[in-house]
Coordinates of C-alpha atoms in Angstrom, one line a residue:
M1 CA 96.2 117.6 101.3
Q2 CA 96.4 116.7 97.5
L3 CA 99.9 114.9 96.7
K4 CA 102.4 116.3 93.9
L5 CA 103.1 113.2 92.0
N6 CA 106.4 113.2 90.3
N7 CA 107.4 110.2 88.8
I8 CA 105.2 107.0 88.1
I9 CA 105.9 103.3 86.5
L10 CA 104.8 100.2 86.2
H11 CA 106.7 96.7 85.3
S12 CA 105.1 93.5 84.9
L13 CA 106.6 90.2 86.8
A14 CA 105.8 87.0 84.8
F15 CA 106.5 83.5 83.7
N16 CA 107.6 83.1 80.4
T17 CA 106.8 80.3 78.6
E18 CA 109.1 78.0 80.1
G19 CA 107.7 78.6 83.7
E20 CA 110.4 81.2 84.6
L21 CA 109.7 84.2 86.2
K22 CA 110.3 87.1 84.5
C23 CA 110.6 91.0 84.8
Y24 CA 109.0 92.7 81.4
P25 CA 109.3 96.0 81.9
R26 CA 108.0 99.7 80.5
N27 CA 110.3 101.8 78.5
E28 CA 109.1 105.2 80.0
E29 CA 107.5 106.8 82.8
L30 CA 103.2 106.7 82.9
A31 CA 102.4 110.1 82.3
N32 CA 100.0 112.7 84.4
S33 CA 96.8 112.3 83.8
Q34 CA 93.7 111.7 86.1
P35 CA 93.7 107.5 86.1
V36 CA 97.0 108.0 86.4
E37 CA 96.9 110.7 89.4
E38 CA 93.6 108.7 91.2
L39 CA 96.1 105.8 91.4
A40 CA 98.9 107.5 93.1
S41 CA 96.5 108.8 95.6
E42 CA 94.4 105.6 96.2
L43 CA 97.5 104.2 96.7
H44 CA 99.1 106.6 99.7
R45 CA 96.0 106.2 101.3
I46 CA 95.5 102.5 101.3
Y47 CA 99.1 102.2 102.2
N48 CA 99.0 105.1 105.0
A49 CA 95.9 103.1 106.9
K50 CA 97.4 99.9 106.7
P51 CA 97.5 99.1 110.2
A52 CA 100.2 96.8 110.7
K53 CA 103.4 98.7 109.4
G54 CA 107.2 98.1 110.2
F55 CA 110.2 100.5 110.2
G56 CA 113.5 100.7 109.1
Y57 CA 116.7 102.0 107.3
F58 CA 119.3 100.3 105.1
K59 CA 121.5 98.4 106.2
C60 CA 125.4 97.9 105.1
A61 CA 126.7 95.0 103.6
E62 CA 128.5 92.7 106.0
E63 CA 131.9 91.9 105.1
D64 CA 132.8 95.2 103.5
N65 CA 130.4 98.0 105.4
S66 CA 129.1 99.0 101.5
R67 CA 125.8 100.0 100.2
L68 CA 123.6 97.2 99.1
P69 CA 122.4 97.4 95.2
F70 CA 119.0 98.9 95.8
E71 CA 120.3 101.8 98.0
I72 CA 123.3 102.1 95.5
E73 CA 120.6 102.4 92.6
L74 CA 117.8 104.8 94.5
R75 CA 121.2 106.8 94.8
K76 CA 122.2 107.1 91.7
F77 CA 118.5 108.0 90.5
I78 CA 118.3 110.6 93.2
D79 CA 121.8 112.2 92.5
E80 CA 120.6 112.4 89.1
E81 CA 123.3 110.1 88.0
S82 CA 120.3 107.7 86.4
N83 CA 116.6 108.5 85.4
F84 CA 113.4 106.9 86.7
V85 CA 112.8 104.7 84.3
D86 CA 116.6 103.3 84.6
F87 CA 116.3 102.7 88.3
S88 CA 113.1 101.3 88.8
S89 CA 113.9 98.6 85.8
A90 CA 117.3 97.8 87.8
A91 CA 115.4 97.6 90.7
S92 CA 112.8 95.4 89.1
S93 CA 115.6 92.7 88.2
L94 CA 116.9 92.9 91.4
L95 CA 113.1 91.7 93.5
V96 CA 113.5 89.2 90.9
G97 CA 116.4 87.8 92.1
E98 CA 115.3 88.3 95.2
L99 CA 112.3 86.1 94.6
L100 CA 114.2 83.3 92.9
K101 CA 115.6 82.5 96.1
Y102 CA 112.5 81.6 98.5
D103 CA 110.0 79.2 97.5
F104 CA 107.4 81.8 97.7
V105 CA 107.4 83.2 93.7
T106 CA 104.5 85.6 92.6
Q107 CA 102.9 87.1 89.9
G108 CA 102.2 91.0 89.8
I109 CA 102.9 94.7 88.7
L110 CA 105.5 96.0 90.2
A111 CA 104.5 100.1 91.3
F112 CA 106.9 102.6 91.5
V113 CA 105.6 105.8 93.0
H114 CA 108.3 109.2 93.3
Y115 CA 105.8 112.0 95.2
N116 CA 105.7 115.2 97.1
W117 CA 103.3 115.3 100.6
M118 CA 103.0 117.7 102.9
A119 CA 107.0 119.1 102.2
S120 CA 108.4 115.5 101.9
D121 CA 109.5 113.2 99.3
Y122 CA 108.5 109.8 99.5
L123 CA 109.3 106.8 97.4
I124 CA 106.4 104.0 97.0
V125 CA 107.4 100.3 95.9
A126 CA 104.1 98.3 96.1
L127 CA 103.9 94.7 94.0
L128 CA 100.3 94.6 92.9
E129 CA 98.2 91.7 91.8
N130 CA 96.5 92.0 89.0
K131 CA 92.9 90.5 88.7
D132 CA 90.9 89.9 86.1
S133 CA 87.0 90.9 86.0
V134 CA 84.2 91.3 84.1
M135 CA 82.0 94.3 83.8
V136 CA 78.8 95.6 82.0
T137 CA 79.0 97.8 78.9
E138 CA 75.8 99.9 78.4
Q139 CA 74.3 98.1 75.9
L140 CA 74.0 95.0 78.9
D141 CA 76.7 93.1 76.7
L142 CA 79.4 91.8 78.7
N143 CA 83.2 92.5 78.4
S144 CA 86.4 90.9 80.9
S145 CA 88.5 93.4 82.2
H146 CA 91.8 94.1 84.8
Y147 CA 92.1 95.8 87.4
L148 CA 94.8 96.3 90.3
E149 CA 93.8 95.1 93.4
L150 CA 95.6 98.4 96.0
S151 CA 93.3 97.3 99.3
K152 CA 94.8 93.9 99.7
V153 CA 98.2 95.3 99.2
Q154 CA 101.1 93.6 101.2
L155 CA 104.1 93.6 99.6
A156 CA 105.0 97.3 100.2
A157 CA 107.8 99.7 101.1
K158 CA 107.3 103.6 101.8
I159 CA 110.5 105.4 101.9
D160 CA 110.4 108.8 103.0
L161 CA 113.6 110.4 100.7
T162 CA 114.1 113.8 102.8
E163 CA 114.4 112.2 106.1
W164 CA 116.7 109.3 103.9
R165 CA 118.9 112.6 102.9
Q166 CA 118.4 114.8 106.2
N167 CA 119.4 112.3 108.7
S168 CA 121.3 109.6 107.8
D169 CA 121.1 107.9 111.7
S170 CA 117.6 107.9 111.2
K171 CA 116.2 104.1 112.5
R172 CA 112.9 104.5 110.5
Y173 CA 113.3 106.5 107.6
L174 CA 111.9 103.1 105.5
S175 CA 108.5 101.6 106.5
F176 CA 107.1 98.6 105.5
I177 CA 103.4 96.3 105.6
K178 CA 104.3 93.3 107.9
G179 CA 103.6 90.3 106.8
R180 CA 101.2 87.5 108.7
A181 CA 101.7 84.7 111.2
G182 CA 104.3 81.8 110.5
R183 CA 107.6 82.8 108.3
K184 CA 106.6 86.6 106.9
V185 CA 106.5 86.6 102.9
S186 CA 107.9 90.2 103.3
D187 CA 110.9 89.1 103.7
F188 CA 112.2 89.0 100.5
F189 CA 110.8 92.3 99.9
L190 CA 113.1 93.6 102.7
D191 CA 115.7 92.0 101.1
F192 CA 115.5 93.2 98.0
L193 CA 115.2 96.6 99.9
G194 CA 118.5 95.6 101.8
C195 CA 116.4 97.0 104.8
T196 CA 117.1 96.2 108.3
E197 CA 114.1 96.9 111.4
G198 CA 115.1 99.8 113.7
M199 CA 111.8 101.5 115.7
D200 CA 108.8 99.2 116.5
A201 CA 105.7 101.3 116.4
K202 CA 104.2 98.6 118.2
I203 CA 106.5 99.0 121.5
Q204 CA 105.9 102.7 121.5
N205 CA 102.2 102.2 121.5
A206 CA 102.1 99.9 123.9
G207 CA 104.6 102.1 126.0
L208 CA 102.5 105.4 125.4
M209 CA 99.3 103.8 126.7
R210 CA 101.0 102.7 129.7
A211 CA 102.5 105.9 130.7
V212 CA 98.9 107.5 130.3
D213 CA 97.4 104.8 132.4
E214 CA 100.0 105.5 134.9
F215 CA 100.4 109.2 134.6
C216 CA 96.6 109.7 135.7
H217 CA 97.6 107.4 138.4
V218 CA 100.5 109.5 139.4
A219 CA 98.5 113.1 138.7
E220 CA 95.7 111.9 141.5
L221 CA 93.0 112.3 138.6
D222 CA 90.0 111.3 139.8
A223 CA 87.7 108.7 137.8
D224 CA 86.0 111.2 135.5
E225 CA 89.5 112.9 134.9
A226 CA 91.0 109.6 134.0
I227 CA 88.3 108.9 131.8
Q228 CA 88.9 112.3 130.1
A229 CA 92.4 112.3 130.0
R230 CA 92.3 108.5 128.0
E231 CA 89.3 110.1 125.7
Q232 CA 91.6 113.2 124.8
V233 CA 94.7 111.0 124.2
A234 CA 92.0 108.9 122.2
Q235 CA 90.8 111.5 120.4
Y236 CA 94.3 113.6 119.3
C237 CA 95.2 109.9 118.1
N238 CA 93.0 109.1 115.9
E239 CA 92.9 112.5 114.4
Q240 CA 96.9 111.9 113.3
I241 CA 96.1 108.6 112.2
K242 CA 93.4 109.7 109.8
E243 CA 95.3 112.5 108.7
G244 CA 98.4 110.4 107.8
S245 CA 100.4 112.2 110.5
E246 CA 102.4 110.8 113.7
I247 CA 102.0 111.1 117.4
E248 CA 103.8 114.0 118.7
V249 CA 104.3 113.3 122.7
K250 CA 105.0 117.0 123.6
D251 CA 101.8 118.4 121.4
L252 CA 100.1 115.7 122.9
S253 CA 100.9 116.6 126.4
D254 CA 100.0 120.1 125.2
H255 CA 96.3 118.4 125.0
L256 CA 96.6 117.0 128.1
A257 CA 97.2 120.6 129.7
D258 CA 93.3 121.1 130.3
V259 CA 93.1 117.8 132.5
S260 CA 96.3 118.0 135.0
S261 CA 98.6 121.0 135.3
R262 CA 101.3 118.3 135.1
D263 CA 103.5 118.4 132.3
F264 CA 103.1 114.7 130.2
Y265 CA 105.7 115.3 128.2
Q266 CA 108.5 115.3 131.7
Y267 CA 106.2 112.5 133.1
A268 CA 106.6 110.3 129.8
S269 CA 110.1 110.7 129.0
E270 CA 111.8 110.2 132.1
A271 CA 109.5 107.4 132.7
Y272 CA 109.6 105.7 129.2
E273 CA 112.1 104.8 126.3
L274 CA 109.7 107.1 124.1
E275 CA 110.5 108.8 120.5
D276 CA 109.7 112.0 120.3
S277 CA 107.3 111.3 117.8
F278 CA 105.8 107.9 116.1
P279 CA 103.0 106.6 114.3
A280 CA 100.0 106.0 116.2
D281 CA 98.8 101.8 115.8
R282 CA 94.9 101.8 116.3
G283 CA 94.4 99.1 118.4
A284 CA 96.9 100.3 120.9
V285 CA 94.3 103.3 120.5
R286 CA 91.4 101.2 120.9
K287 CA 92.1 99.7 124.3
L288 CA 92.4 103.7 125.8
T289 CA 88.7 103.6 125.9
K290 CA 87.9 100.4 125.8
Y291 CA 87.9 96.4 127.3
V292 CA 88.7 94.3 124.7
G293 CA 89.2 91.0 124.8
Q294 CA 87.8 87.7 123.0
G295 CA 88.7 83.8 123.5
G296 CA 87.0 80.8 124.2
G297 CA 84.2 81.2 121.8
L298 CA 83.6 84.3 123.9
S299 CA 84.3 88.6 122.5
V300 CA 83.7 91.1 124.7
S301 CA 84.0 95.2 123.9
F302 CA 82.7 98.0 125.6
D303 CA 83.4 101.4 127.0
Q304 CA 85.8 101.7 130.2
K305 CA 83.5 104.7 131.6
L306 CA 80.6 101.9 131.7
M307 CA 82.5 99.9 134.6
G308 CA 81.0 100.6 137.6
E309 CA 77.8 102.2 136.1
R310 CA 75.9 99.1 133.5
I311 CA 79.1 96.9 134.5
S312 CA 80.9 95.3 137.2
Y313 CA 83.5 92.5 137.6
N314 CA 83.4 89.8 140.6
A315 CA 87.1 88.7 140.7
Q316 CA 86.6 86.0 143.2
T317 CA 83.8 84.5 140.9
D318 CA 85.3 85.7 137.5
T319 CA 81.8 87.2 136.7
L320 CA 81.1 90.2 134.5
T321 CA 77.5 91.4 135.0
I322 CA 76.2 94.0 132.6
V323 CA 73.1 95.7 133.1
G324 CA 70.6 97.0 129.5
I325 CA 72.1 95.0 126.9
P326 CA 72.1 96.0 123.1
P327 CA 68.9 95.7 121.7
N328 CA 70.1 94.0 118.9
L329 CA 71.6 91.4 121.1
R330 CA 68.0 91.5 123.6
E331 CA 66.1 90.9 120.0
Q332 CA 68.9 87.9 119.0
L333 CA 68.5 86.0 122.5
T334 CA 64.9 86.8 122.9
R335 CA 63.9 85.1 119.4
R336 CA 66.5 82.0 120.4
S337 CA 64.6 81.8 123.9
N338 CA 61.0 82.2 122.7
S339 CA 62.0 78.9 119.9
E340 CA 63.5 76.9 122.2
D341 CA 60.4 77.5 124.3
D342 CA 57.5 76.8 121.7
S343 CA 60.1 73.5 120.8
E344 CA 59.5 72.0 124.2

């Protein structure tokens, strides 16, 4: 589905001659063009595909329960009390202020993209790396060029403006890319937005996967039916990920109606504290149909339906037996074995 671009602007965060981080704002929005629309669409696609995202909402100031600066500026834009240029410039200055409070200081291009997709309004705020590159001309000469590194974006957030306006009690209208190990570099980005974490999508996904496993047991599904149920759930979840949509537990329950007459939605609602809808986590979904494990230099992954057929596990000896290993692995092992024989 094609998104409808409403507003887009880029501002630069860079060090001045004294080594201080400054915001160098653009004084007008980017005019709609094919490259601009492609940038917006690609940023939307890459952001949605990011697996590690948190969800939250705008918090209030602790001392007087008032709104924090970013939300104030955003509300002024939404209420048409300011334009997109003024909003984005004010927000960029807020980000510079937060960056200076941390040891982690970075340059880059700050993008603000306001668009409509699937009947909802969204705002993406992302700090992008501006990379240098070399390109070959038609005359086979070399020219230097700059490009935005979209695929590696780590500092970005998306606000569902429709959800924010219509459901003030929501705890998940704002999503953000989570940082990696240790203290999250995204902390200052959340402070800049005035966001606090709400729903944990990983916990929701883990709960759903447990619910599916236990549902197969309480519904007394045989081995083949249980495999079919897990595969149907995985297929549904992967389709939602591909479409950029969320898991709808009631909709998922309808997909399981062919496997069991028992209502999965009713069972999950009674036994687990699941939201009616939440984003799918690709890693959790993968474990529905596969056994996956790694450690000590060993990594193993195989389809669950192979257990008891080509693969068996002996708990007493902690031994996994595989009958019929993949051809490419067999070739490597045979080559290594022959090489050792020749050296003797």
